[in-house]
């Protein structure tokens, strides 16, 4: 079907436009006059206006995708969906709330009203295409959604109830200077403390099973002249044994390379380091207990290293 044919066959016109949403200027370019467009958008007409200069070529209640398409047509060609709508596009069960949040380049025209919030930014995200829409990455979308969510409980539900990894949220927060992230930071801090506390309780039970004396928890180690060696989860000062199980950073476990680098620094200083992957604390407890017991015996047979333990 050609465009000229579509002008004559208005019933098939919606097929020419994504989600049946068109700009008035596009309809005029196809040969429809302004008065004819206005007449079809009148009450009981077959079309309806969704926004200034944007027409839904249907009289049915607009779907969520059609409202999104209308917002993008208003905001311009470089707009990207973020916030709650982007989370929905990523597959999260997030209901709409307030204006559709879009990101536009700082050189574009911003907008903030009841239907569309086009936020100008110098930090445009790498665009992902989800369900046919330009979409911000999930972590960026979640942070933007939380910025515009007034309820701390709702922020908690967004941050903890979906598939976005906590490490990705932390990275996004570290790179943003946007306002309105205080509630999200508090929620993540609460989660961090809670996971840390639970992990420490489990680790303490393994120390007890190994028959070892209680260690100091969450300790920073340095040389006597305060050269940083690393932060460890447990430290037996009397023998110079360090145990690291990522309890102090549960949302971002150390990479293999970082673990090896820290272990090398500690070993060079005379410390006996033990690293346990967090999953093994839960799933391989007998082996972890044996490793701790053996490492403690080894450390006890060696001179105590010249390192200083500080509160982590």
PDB file of C-alpha atoms in Angstrom:
ATOM      1  CA  UNK A   1       0.000   0.000   0.000  1.00  0.00           C
ATOM      2  CA  UNK A   2       1.502   3.341  -1.021  1.00  0.00           C
ATOM      3  CA  UNK A   3       1.231   6.580   0.951  1.00  0.00           C
ATOM      4  CA  UNK A   4      -1.077   8.084  -1.691  1.00  0.00           C
ATOM      5  CA  UNK A   5      -3.385   5.083  -1.417  1.00  0.00           C
ATOM      6  CA  UNK A   6      -3.316   5.452   2.404  1.00  0.00           C
ATOM      7  CA  UNK A   7      -4.562   9.022   2.087  1.00  0.00           C
ATOM      8  CA  UNK A   8      -7.604   7.700   0.272  1.00  0.00           C
ATOM      9  CA  UNK A   9      -8.032   4.690   2.552  1.00  0.00           C
ATOM     10  CA  UNK A  10      -7.962   6.263   6.006  1.00  0.00           C
ATOM     11  CA  UNK A  11      -8.900   3.012   7.715  1.00  0.00           C
ATOM     12  CA  UNK A  12      -5.487   1.619   6.778  1.00  0.00           C
ATOM     13  CA  UNK A  13      -3.527   4.764   7.633  1.00  0.00           C
ATOM     14  CA  UNK A  14      -2.498   3.588  11.169  1.00  0.00           C
ATOM     15  CA  UNK A  15      -0.388   0.820   9.615  1.00  0.00           C
ATOM     16  CA  UNK A  16       2.003   3.469   8.263  1.00  0.00           C
ATOM     17  CA  UNK A  17       2.995   4.685  11.746  1.00  0.00           C
ATOM     18  CA  UNK A  18       4.552   2.859  14.719  1.00  0.00           C
ATOM     19  CA  UNK A  19       1.815   2.017  17.219  1.00  0.00           C
ATOM     20  CA  UNK A  20      -0.624   4.051  15.136  1.00  0.00           C
ATOM     21  CA  UNK A  21       0.782   7.346  16.446  1.00  0.00           C
ATOM     22  CA  UNK A  22       1.548  10.156  13.989  1.00  0.00           C
ATOM     23  CA  UNK A  23       2.546  13.778  14.084  1.00  0.00           C
ATOM     24  CA  UNK A  24       0.031  16.166  12.571  1.00  0.00           C
ATOM     25  CA  UNK A  25       2.733  17.428  10.205  1.00  0.00           C
ATOM     26  CA  UNK A  26       3.190  13.894   8.835  1.00  0.00           C
ATOM     27  CA  UNK A  27      -0.529  13.605   8.162  1.00  0.00           C
ATOM     28  CA  UNK A  28      -0.489  16.957   6.386  1.00  0.00           C
ATOM     29  CA  UNK A  29       2.446  15.743   4.275  1.00  0.00           C
ATOM     30  CA  UNK A  30       0.286  12.808   3.178  1.00  0.00           C
ATOM     31  CA  UNK A  31      -2.377  15.194   1.922  1.00  0.00           C
ATOM     32  CA  UNK A  32      -4.756  15.646   4.864  1.00  0.00           C
ATOM     33  CA  UNK A  33      -5.712  19.205   5.700  1.00  0.00           C
ATOM     34  CA  UNK A  34      -5.536  20.676   9.186  1.00  0.00           C
ATOM     35  CA  UNK A  35      -9.342  21.058   9.419  1.00  0.00           C
ATOM     36  CA  UNK A  36      -9.857  17.446   8.352  1.00  0.00           C
ATOM     37  CA  UNK A  37      -7.423  16.211  11.011  1.00  0.00           C
ATOM     38  CA  UNK A  38      -9.163  18.359  13.617  1.00  0.00           C
ATOM     39  CA  UNK A  39     -12.551  16.979  12.589  1.00  0.00           C
ATOM     40  CA  UNK A  40     -11.383  13.389  12.953  1.00  0.00           C
ATOM     41  CA  UNK A  41      -9.976  14.215  16.416  1.00  0.00           C
ATOM     42  CA  UNK A  42     -13.234  15.818  17.583  1.00  0.00           C
ATOM     43  CA  UNK A  43     -15.384  14.120  20.259  1.00  0.00           C
ATOM     44  CA  UNK A  44     -16.819  10.850  18.886  1.00  0.00           C
ATOM     45  CA  UNK A  45     -14.356  11.065  15.990  1.00  0.00           C
ATOM     46  CA  UNK A  46     -12.231   8.093  14.911  1.00  0.00           C
ATOM     47  CA  UNK A  47      -8.940   9.676  16.077  1.00  0.00           C
ATOM     48  CA  UNK A  48      -7.716  11.489  19.186  1.00  0.00           C
ATOM     49  CA  UNK A  49      -4.949  13.877  20.160  1.00  0.00           C
ATOM     50  CA  UNK A  50      -2.446  12.466  22.641  1.00  0.00           C
ATOM     51  CA  UNK A  51      -0.289  15.566  22.856  1.00  0.00           C
ATOM     52  CA  UNK A  52       0.451  18.800  21.082  1.00  0.00           C
ATOM     53  CA  UNK A  53       0.804  17.922  17.410  1.00  0.00           C
ATOM     54  CA  UNK A  54       0.549  14.159  18.044  1.00  0.00           C
ATOM     55  CA  UNK A  55      -2.441  12.076  16.957  1.00  0.00           C
ATOM     56  CA  UNK A  56      -3.490   8.533  17.822  1.00  0.00           C
ATOM     57  CA  UNK A  57      -5.158   7.092  14.748  1.00  0.00           C
ATOM     58  CA  UNK A  58      -7.762   5.252  16.808  1.00  0.00           C
ATOM     59  CA  UNK A  59     -10.638   6.081  19.128  1.00  0.00           C
ATOM     60  CA  UNK A  60      -9.758   3.274  21.583  1.00  0.00           C
ATOM     61  CA  UNK A  61      -8.172   4.127  24.954  1.00  0.00           C
ATOM     62  CA  UNK A  62      -4.430   4.575  24.305  1.00  0.00           C
ATOM     63  CA  UNK A  63      -2.218   1.665  25.308  1.00  0.00           C
ATOM     64  CA  UNK A  64       0.947   2.173  27.313  1.00  0.00           C
ATOM     65  CA  UNK A  65       3.071   1.677  24.205  1.00  0.00           C
ATOM     66  CA  UNK A  66       1.063   4.326  22.360  1.00  0.00           C
ATOM     67  CA  UNK A  67       1.573   6.864  25.139  1.00  0.00           C
ATOM     68  CA  UNK A  68       5.283   6.080  25.032  1.00  0.00           C
ATOM     69  CA  UNK A  69       5.368   6.562  21.283  1.00  0.00           C
ATOM     70  CA  UNK A  70       3.558   9.888  21.630  1.00  0.00           C
ATOM     71  CA  UNK A  71       6.046  11.083  24.256  1.00  0.00           C
ATOM     72  CA  UNK A  72       8.974  10.202  22.001  1.00  0.00           C
ATOM     73  CA  UNK A  73       7.388  11.991  19.036  1.00  0.00           C
ATOM     74  CA  UNK A  74       7.084  15.118  21.183  1.00  0.00           C
ATOM     75  CA  UNK A  75      10.616  14.947  22.619  1.00  0.00           C
ATOM     76  CA  UNK A  76      12.461  14.512  19.334  1.00  0.00           C
ATOM     77  CA  UNK A  77      14.623  11.953  17.528  1.00  0.00           C
ATOM     78  CA  UNK A  78      17.360  11.618  20.173  1.00  0.00           C
ATOM     79  CA  UNK A  79      15.117  10.996  23.185  1.00  0.00           C
ATOM     80  CA  UNK A  80      15.610   7.831  25.257  1.00  0.00           C
ATOM     81  CA  UNK A  81      13.077   6.266  27.613  1.00  0.00           C
ATOM     82  CA  UNK A  82      14.215   6.006  31.241  1.00  0.00           C
ATOM     83  CA  UNK A  83      12.630   5.638  34.675  1.00  0.00           C
ATOM     84  CA  UNK A  84       9.602   3.455  35.308  1.00  0.00           C
ATOM     85  CA  UNK A  85       8.661   3.087  31.656  1.00  0.00           C
ATOM     86  CA  UNK A  86      12.158   1.872  30.803  1.00  0.00           C
ATOM     87  CA  UNK A  87      12.033  -0.667  33.632  1.00  0.00           C
ATOM     88  CA  UNK A  88       8.737  -1.903  32.204  1.00  0.00           C
ATOM     89  CA  UNK A  89      10.335  -2.191  28.772  1.00  0.00           C
ATOM     90  CA  UNK A  90      13.116  -4.241  30.385  1.00  0.00           C
ATOM     91  CA  UNK A  91      10.476  -6.673  31.626  1.00  0.00           C
ATOM     92  CA  UNK A  92       9.818  -5.505  35.197  1.00  0.00           C
ATOM     93  CA  UNK A  93       6.226  -5.358  36.430  1.00  0.00           C
ATOM     94  CA  UNK A  94       6.284  -1.623  37.140  1.00  0.00           C
ATOM     95  CA  UNK A  95       3.015   0.324  36.865  1.00  0.00           C
ATOM     96  CA  UNK A  96       3.102   3.817  35.337  1.00  0.00           C
ATOM     97  CA  UNK A  97       3.342   6.762  37.712  1.00  0.00           C
ATOM     98  CA  UNK A  98       3.196  10.387  36.662  1.00  0.00           C
ATOM     99  CA  UNK A  99       4.847  11.818  33.587  1.00  0.00           C
ATOM    100  CA  UNK A 100       6.750   9.609  31.150  1.00  0.00           C
ATOM    101  CA  UNK A 101      10.440  10.210  31.891  1.00  0.00           C
ATOM    102  CA  UNK A 102      12.702  10.719  28.877  1.00  0.00           C
ATOM    103  CA  UNK A 103      16.338  11.736  28.557  1.00  0.00           C
ATOM    104  CA  UNK A 104      17.335  14.195  25.842  1.00  0.00           C
ATOM    105  CA  UNK A 105      20.723  15.746  24.992  1.00  0.00           C
ATOM    106  CA  UNK A 106      21.549  19.002  26.755  1.00  0.00           C
ATOM    107  CA  UNK A 107      21.278  20.786  23.406  1.00  0.00           C
ATOM    108  CA  UNK A 108      17.644  19.713  23.014  1.00  0.00           C
ATOM    109  CA  UNK A 109      14.533  21.361  24.425  1.00  0.00           C
ATOM    110  CA  UNK A 110      13.506  20.082  27.835  1.00  0.00           C
ATOM    111  CA  UNK A 111       9.957  19.696  29.032  1.00  0.00           C
ATOM    112  CA  UNK A 112       8.245  18.930  32.308  1.00  0.00           C
ATOM    113  CA  UNK A 113       4.477  18.681  32.618  1.00  0.00           C
ATOM    114  CA  UNK A 114       1.874  16.158  33.612  1.00  0.00           C
ATOM    115  CA  UNK A 115       2.398  13.828  30.666  1.00  0.00           C
ATOM    116  CA  UNK A 116       6.058  14.051  29.593  1.00  0.00           C
ATOM    117  CA  UNK A 117       9.235  14.893  31.507  1.00  0.00           C
ATOM    118  CA  UNK A 118      12.034  15.334  28.965  1.00  0.00           C
ATOM    119  CA  UNK A 119      15.155  15.801  31.089  1.00  0.00           C
ATOM    120  CA  UNK A 120      18.164  17.460  29.485  1.00  0.00           C
ATOM    121  CA  UNK A 121      21.456  15.756  30.332  1.00  0.00           C
ATOM    122  CA  UNK A 122      25.129  15.790  29.369  1.00  0.00           C
ATOM    123  CA  UNK A 123      25.287  12.080  30.222  1.00  0.00           C
ATOM    124  CA  UNK A 124      23.114  10.394  27.638  1.00  0.00           C
ATOM    125  CA  UNK A 125      23.125   6.613  28.130  1.00  0.00           C
ATOM    126  CA  UNK A 126      24.094   4.002  25.588  1.00  0.00           C
ATOM    127  CA  UNK A 127      20.753   3.267  23.953  1.00  0.00           C
ATOM    128  CA  UNK A 128      19.255  -0.211  24.105  1.00  0.00           C
ATOM    129  CA  UNK A 129      16.246  -1.164  22.001  1.00  0.00           C
ATOM    130  CA  UNK A 130      13.493  -2.840  23.970  1.00  0.00           C
ATOM    131  CA  UNK A 131      10.113  -3.670  22.379  1.00  0.00           C
ATOM    132  CA  UNK A 132      10.998  -1.256  19.600  1.00  0.00           C
ATOM    133  CA  UNK A 133      11.737   1.717  21.881  1.00  0.00           C
ATOM    134  CA  UNK A 134      15.069   3.461  22.591  1.00  0.00           C
ATOM    135  CA  UNK A 135      15.660   2.578  26.222  1.00  0.00           C
ATOM    136  CA  UNK A 136      18.190   3.435  28.933  1.00  0.00           C
ATOM    137  CA  UNK A 137      20.101   0.532  30.533  1.00  0.00           C
ATOM    138  CA  UNK A 138      18.280  -1.021  33.473  1.00  0.00           C
ATOM    139  CA  UNK A 139      20.528   0.412  36.204  1.00  0.00           C
ATOM    140  CA  UNK A 140      20.221   3.960  34.818  1.00  0.00           C
ATOM    141  CA  UNK A 141      16.463   3.522  34.465  1.00  0.00           C
ATOM    142  CA  UNK A 142      16.151   2.278  38.039  1.00  0.00           C
ATOM    143  CA  UNK A 143      18.119   5.178  39.503  1.00  0.00           C
ATOM    144  CA  UNK A 144      16.055   7.645  37.470  1.00  0.00           C
ATOM    145  CA  UNK A 145      12.839   5.956  38.597  1.00  0.00           C
ATOM    146  CA  UNK A 146      13.865   6.161  42.243  1.00  0.00           C
ATOM    147  CA  UNK A 147      14.726   9.855  41.866  1.00  0.00           C
ATOM    148  CA  UNK A 148      11.082  10.534  41.001  1.00  0.00           C
ATOM    149  CA  UNK A 149       9.522   8.154  43.516  1.00  0.00           C
ATOM    150  CA  UNK A 150       8.369   9.893  46.719  1.00  0.00           C
ATOM    151  CA  UNK A 151       7.911   6.787  48.882  1.00  0.00           C
ATOM    152  CA  UNK A 152      10.929   5.113  50.477  1.00  0.00           C
ATOM    153  CA  UNK A 153       9.008   1.835  50.486  1.00  0.00           C
ATOM    154  CA  UNK A 154       8.452   2.152  46.751  1.00  0.00           C
ATOM    155  CA  UNK A 155      12.148   2.926  46.253  1.00  0.00           C
ATOM    156  CA  UNK A 156      12.975  -0.198  48.250  1.00  0.00           C
ATOM    157  CA  UNK A 157      10.609  -2.275  46.129  1.00  0.00           C
ATOM    158  CA  UNK A 158      12.147  -0.965  42.894  1.00  0.00           C
ATOM    159  CA  UNK A 159      15.731  -1.510  44.031  1.00  0.00           C
ATOM    160  CA  UNK A 160      15.256  -4.928  45.593  1.00  0.00           C
ATOM    161  CA  UNK A 161      12.308  -6.410  43.748  1.00  0.00           C
ATOM    162  CA  UNK A 162      13.755  -6.674  40.261  1.00  0.00           C
ATOM    163  CA  UNK A 163      16.605  -8.227  38.318  1.00  0.00           C
ATOM    164  CA  UNK A 164      18.973  -5.218  38.410  1.00  0.00           C
ATOM    165  CA  UNK A 165      22.130  -6.306  40.319  1.00  0.00           C
ATOM    166  CA  UNK A 166      23.022  -4.224  43.370  1.00  0.00           C
ATOM    167  CA  UNK A 167      26.551  -3.824  42.018  1.00  0.00           C
ATOM    168  CA  UNK A 168      25.164  -2.203  38.849  1.00  0.00           C
ATOM    169  CA  UNK A 169      23.030   0.183  40.926  1.00  0.00           C
ATOM    170  CA  UNK A 170      26.065   1.145  43.019  1.00  0.00           C
ATOM    171  CA  UNK A 171      28.104   1.823  39.861  1.00  0.00           C
ATOM    172  CA  UNK A 172      25.350   3.989  38.406  1.00  0.00           C
ATOM    173  CA  UNK A 173      25.018   5.956  41.648  1.00  0.00           C
ATOM    174  CA  UNK A 174      28.772   6.508  41.719  1.00  0.00           C
ATOM    175  CA  UNK A 175      28.696   8.075  38.250  1.00  0.00           C
ATOM    176  CA  UNK A 176      25.678  10.356  38.687  1.00  0.00           C
ATOM    177  CA  UNK A 177      25.524  13.869  40.065  1.00  0.00           C
ATOM    178  CA  UNK A 178      21.732  14.025  39.813  1.00  0.00           C
ATOM    179  CA  UNK A 179      19.655  15.048  42.794  1.00  0.00           C
ATOM    180  CA  UNK A 180      16.953  12.967  44.424  1.00  0.00           C
ATOM    181  CA  UNK A 181      18.966   9.803  45.075  1.00  0.00           C
ATOM    182  CA  UNK A 182      19.107  10.123  48.870  1.00  0.00           C
ATOM    183  CA  UNK A 183      16.352   7.581  49.509  1.00  0.00           C
ATOM    184  CA  UNK A 184      17.995   5.050  47.196  1.00  0.00           C
ATOM    185  CA  UNK A 185      21.362   5.512  48.902  1.00  0.00           C
ATOM    186  CA  UNK A 186      19.737   4.921  52.296  1.00  0.00           C
ATOM    187  CA  UNK A 187      18.021   1.761  51.062  1.00  0.00           C
ATOM    188  CA  UNK A 188      21.264   0.367  49.650  1.00  0.00           C
ATOM    189  CA  UNK A 189      23.088   1.229  52.867  1.00  0.00           C
ATOM    190  CA  UNK A 190      20.462  -0.643  54.876  1.00  0.00           C
ATOM    191  CA  UNK A 191      20.745  -3.637  52.567  1.00  0.00           C
ATOM    192  CA  UNK A 192      24.530  -3.552  52.718  1.00  0.00           C
ATOM    193  CA  UNK A 193      24.496  -3.545  56.529  1.00  0.00           C
ATOM    194  CA  UNK A 194      21.886  -6.302  56.667  1.00  0.00           C
ATOM    195  CA  UNK A 195      23.691  -8.613  54.258  1.00  0.00           C
ATOM    196  CA  UNK A 196      26.978  -7.869  55.956  1.00  0.00           C
ATOM    197  CA  UNK A 197      25.526  -8.700  59.378  1.00  0.00           C
ATOM    198  CA  UNK A 198      23.955 -11.955  58.182  1.00  0.00           C
ATOM    199  CA  UNK A 199      27.146 -12.977  56.393  1.00  0.00           C
ATOM    200  CA  UNK A 200      29.236 -12.238  59.469  1.00  0.00           C
ATOM    201  CA  UNK A 201      26.967 -14.377  61.648  1.00  0.00           C
ATOM    202  CA  UNK A 202      27.405 -17.332  59.293  1.00  0.00           C
ATOM    203  CA  UNK A 203      31.165 -16.770  59.113  1.00  0.00           C
ATOM    204  CA  UNK A 204      31.377 -16.577  62.918  1.00  0.00           C
ATOM    205  CA  UNK A 205      29.611 -19.927  63.195  1.00  0.00           C
ATOM    206  CA  UNK A 206      32.241 -21.498  60.926  1.00  0.00           C
ATOM    207  CA  UNK A 207      35.040 -20.033  63.034  1.00  0.00           C
ATOM    208  CA  UNK A 208      33.406 -21.580  66.088  1.00  0.00           C
ATOM    209  CA  UNK A 209      33.098 -24.962  64.340  1.00  0.00           C
ATOM    210  CA  UNK A 210      36.786 -24.789  63.451  1.00  0.00           C
ATOM    211  CA  UNK A 211      37.622 -24.357  67.142  1.00  0.00           C
ATOM    212  CA  UNK A 212      39.448 -21.083  66.520  1.00  0.00           C
ATOM    213  CA  UNK A 213      39.502 -18.088  68.842  1.00  0.00           C
ATOM    214  CA  UNK A 214      37.196 -15.200  67.833  1.00  0.00           C
ATOM    215  CA  UNK A 215      38.839 -12.900  65.279  1.00  0.00           C
ATOM    216  CA  UNK A 216      38.479  -9.164  64.826  1.00  0.00           C
ATOM    217  CA  UNK A 217      35.929  -8.458  62.092  1.00  0.00           C
ATOM    218  CA  UNK A 218      36.288  -6.027  59.172  1.00  0.00           C
ATOM    219  CA  UNK A 219      39.874  -4.911  59.625  1.00  0.00           C
ATOM    220  CA  UNK A 220      42.171  -2.764  57.492  1.00  0.00           C
ATOM    221  CA  UNK A 221      45.751  -3.960  57.434  1.00  0.00           C
ATOM    222  CA  UNK A 222      48.797  -1.803  56.793  1.00  0.00           C
ATOM    223  CA  UNK A 223      52.548  -1.865  57.235  1.00  0.00           C
ATOM    224  CA  UNK A 224      54.007  -0.077  60.290  1.00  0.00           C
ATOM    225  CA  UNK A 225      54.538   3.017  58.108  1.00  0.00           C
ATOM    226  CA  UNK A 226      50.853   2.865  57.032  1.00  0.00           C
ATOM    227  CA  UNK A 227      51.208   1.414  53.546  1.00  0.00           C
ATOM    228  CA  UNK A 228      47.767  -0.024  52.821  1.00  0.00           C
ATOM    229  CA  UNK A 229      47.664  -3.802  52.399  1.00  0.00           C
ATOM    230  CA  UNK A 230      43.937  -4.431  52.186  1.00  0.00           C
ATOM    231  CA  UNK A 231      40.658  -4.792  54.052  1.00  0.00           C
ATOM    232  CA  UNK A 232      39.906  -8.292  55.321  1.00  0.00           C
ATOM    233  CA  UNK A 233      36.770  -9.703  56.881  1.00  0.00           C
ATOM    234  CA  UNK A 234      38.436 -11.511  59.779  1.00  0.00           C
ATOM    235  CA  UNK A 235      41.849 -11.056  61.386  1.00  0.00           C
ATOM    236  CA  UNK A 236      43.600 -13.199  63.991  1.00  0.00           C
ATOM    237  CA  UNK A 237      46.151 -10.743  65.298  1.00  0.00           C
ATOM    238  CA  UNK A 238      48.005 -13.222  67.515  1.00  0.00           C
ATOM    239  CA  UNK A 239      49.112 -15.336  64.532  1.00  0.00           C
ATOM    240  CA  UNK A 240      48.768 -12.994  61.534  1.00  0.00           C
ATOM    241  CA  UNK A 241      45.970 -14.862  59.758  1.00  0.00           C
ATOM    242  CA  UNK A 242      43.604 -12.966  57.438  1.00  0.00           C
ATOM    243  CA  UNK A 243      40.305 -14.304  56.087  1.00  0.00           C
ATOM    244  CA  UNK A 244      38.519 -12.603  53.214  1.00  0.00           C
ATOM    245  CA  UNK A 245      35.054 -13.700  52.038  1.00  0.00           C
ATOM    246  CA  UNK A 246      33.767 -10.400  50.578  1.00  0.00           C
ATOM    247  CA  UNK A 247      31.603  -9.823  53.659  1.00  0.00           C
ATOM    248  CA  UNK A 248      32.565  -6.140  53.661  1.00  0.00           C
ATOM    249  CA  UNK A 249      31.410  -5.730  50.021  1.00  0.00           C
ATOM    250  CA  UNK A 250      28.515  -8.193  49.607  1.00  0.00           C
ATOM    251  CA  UNK A 251      27.012  -6.280  46.684  1.00  0.00           C
ATOM    252  CA  UNK A 252      30.251  -6.401  44.639  1.00  0.00           C
ATOM    253  CA  UNK A 253      32.429  -9.479  45.241  1.00  0.00           C
ATOM    254  CA  UNK A 254      36.081  -8.989  44.349  1.00  0.00           C
ATOM    255  CA  UNK A 255      37.245 -10.038  40.921  1.00  0.00           C
ATOM    256  CA  UNK A 256      39.710 -12.905  40.649  1.00  0.00           C
ATOM    257  CA  UNK A 257      42.467 -10.475  39.694  1.00  0.00           C
ATOM    258  CA  UNK A 258      41.748  -8.178  42.649  1.00  0.00           C
ATOM    259  CA  UNK A 259      41.730 -11.162  45.000  1.00  0.00           C
ATOM    260  CA  UNK A 260      45.121 -12.354  43.728  1.00  0.00           C
ATOM    261  CA  UNK A 261      46.594  -8.850  43.969  1.00  0.00           C
ATOM    262  CA  UNK A 262      45.431  -8.412  47.573  1.00  0.00           C
ATOM    263  CA  UNK A 263      46.664 -11.888  48.511  1.00  0.00           C
ATOM    264  CA  UNK A 264      50.071 -11.123  46.994  1.00  0.00           C
ATOM    265  CA  UNK A 265      50.384  -7.895  49.022  1.00  0.00           C
ATOM    266  CA  UNK A 266      49.431  -9.685  52.235  1.00  0.00           C
ATOM    267  CA  UNK A 267      51.761 -12.618  51.584  1.00  0.00           C
ATOM    268  CA  UNK A 268      54.665 -10.263  50.856  1.00  0.00           C
ATOM    269  CA  UNK A 269      54.064  -8.679  54.269  1.00  0.00           C
ATOM    270  CA  UNK A 270      54.164 -12.085  55.969  1.00  0.00           C
ATOM    271  CA  UNK A 271      50.403 -12.512  56.414  1.00  0.00           C
ATOM    272  CA  UNK A 272      48.747 -15.883  55.771  1.00  0.00           C
ATOM    273  CA  UNK A 273      45.705 -14.986  53.611  1.00  0.00           C
ATOM    274  CA  UNK A 274      42.650 -17.197  53.145  1.00  0.00           C
ATOM    275  CA  UNK A 275      40.045 -16.269  50.542  1.00  0.00           C
ATOM    276  CA  UNK A 276      36.647 -17.943  50.451  1.00  0.00           C
ATOM    277  CA  UNK A 277      34.054 -17.276  47.759  1.00  0.00           C
ATOM    278  CA  UNK A 278      30.782 -16.157  49.418  1.00  0.00           C
ATOM    279  CA  UNK A 279      28.851 -19.096  47.967  1.00  0.00           C
ATOM    280  CA  UNK A 280      31.214 -21.596  49.628  1.00  0.00           C
ATOM    281  CA  UNK A 281      30.399 -20.198  53.068  1.00  0.00           C
ATOM    282  CA  UNK A 282      26.853 -21.425  52.514  1.00  0.00           C
ATOM    283  CA  UNK A 283      27.385 -24.493  50.350  1.00  0.00           C
ATOM    284  CA  UNK A 284      30.771 -25.972  51.278  1.00  0.00           C
ATOM    285  CA  UNK A 285      30.976 -25.336  55.002  1.00  0.00           C
ATOM    286  CA  UNK A 286      32.909 -28.464  55.999  1.00  0.00           C
ATOM    287  CA  UNK A 287      35.719 -27.689  53.549  1.00  0.00           C
ATOM    288  CA  UNK A 288      35.837 -24.036  54.639  1.00  0.00           C
ATOM    289  CA  UNK A 289      36.097 -25.076  58.301  1.00  0.00           C
ATOM    290  CA  UNK A 290      38.995 -27.407  57.460  1.00  0.00           C
ATOM    291  CA  UNK A 291      40.772 -24.690  55.449  1.00  0.00           C
ATOM    292  CA  UNK A 292      40.489 -22.183  58.293  1.00  0.00           C
ATOM    293  CA  UNK A 293      41.749 -24.721  60.832  1.00  0.00           C
ATOM    294  CA  UNK A 294      44.742 -25.636  58.648  1.00  0.00           C
ATOM    295  CA  UNK A 295      45.590 -22.012  57.857  1.00  0.00           C
ATOM    296  CA  UNK A 296      45.499 -21.096  61.542  1.00  0.00           C
ATOM    297  CA  UNK A 297      47.917 -23.932  62.397  1.00  0.00           C
ATOM    298  CA  UNK A 298      50.246 -22.804  59.590  1.00  0.00           C
ATOM    299  CA  UNK A 299      50.163 -19.172  60.723  1.00  0.00           C
ATOM    300  CA  UNK A 300      50.789 -20.167  64.346  1.00  0.00           C
ATOM    301  CA  UNK A 301      54.022 -21.933  63.327  1.00  0.00           C
ATOM    302  CA  UNK A 302      55.393 -18.768  61.698  1.00  0.00           C
ATOM    303  CA  UNK A 303      56.632 -15.515  63.227  1.00  0.00           C
ATOM    304  CA  UNK A 304      53.866 -12.962  63.663  1.00  0.00           C
ATOM    305  CA  UNK A 305      54.150 -10.503  60.728  1.00  0.00           C
ATOM    306  CA  UNK A 306      54.896  -6.819  61.277  1.00  0.00           C
ATOM    307  CA  UNK A 307      51.536  -5.445  60.231  1.00  0.00           C
ATOM    308  CA  UNK A 308      49.122  -3.062  61.925  1.00  0.00           C
ATOM    309  CA  UNK A 309      45.388  -3.745  62.180  1.00  0.00           C
ATOM    310  CA  UNK A 310      42.987  -0.796  62.008  1.00  0.00           C
ATOM    311  CA  UNK A 311      39.224  -0.702  62.323  1.00  0.00           C
ATOM    312  CA  UNK A 312      37.816  -1.300  58.820  1.00  0.00           C
TER     313      UNK A 312
END
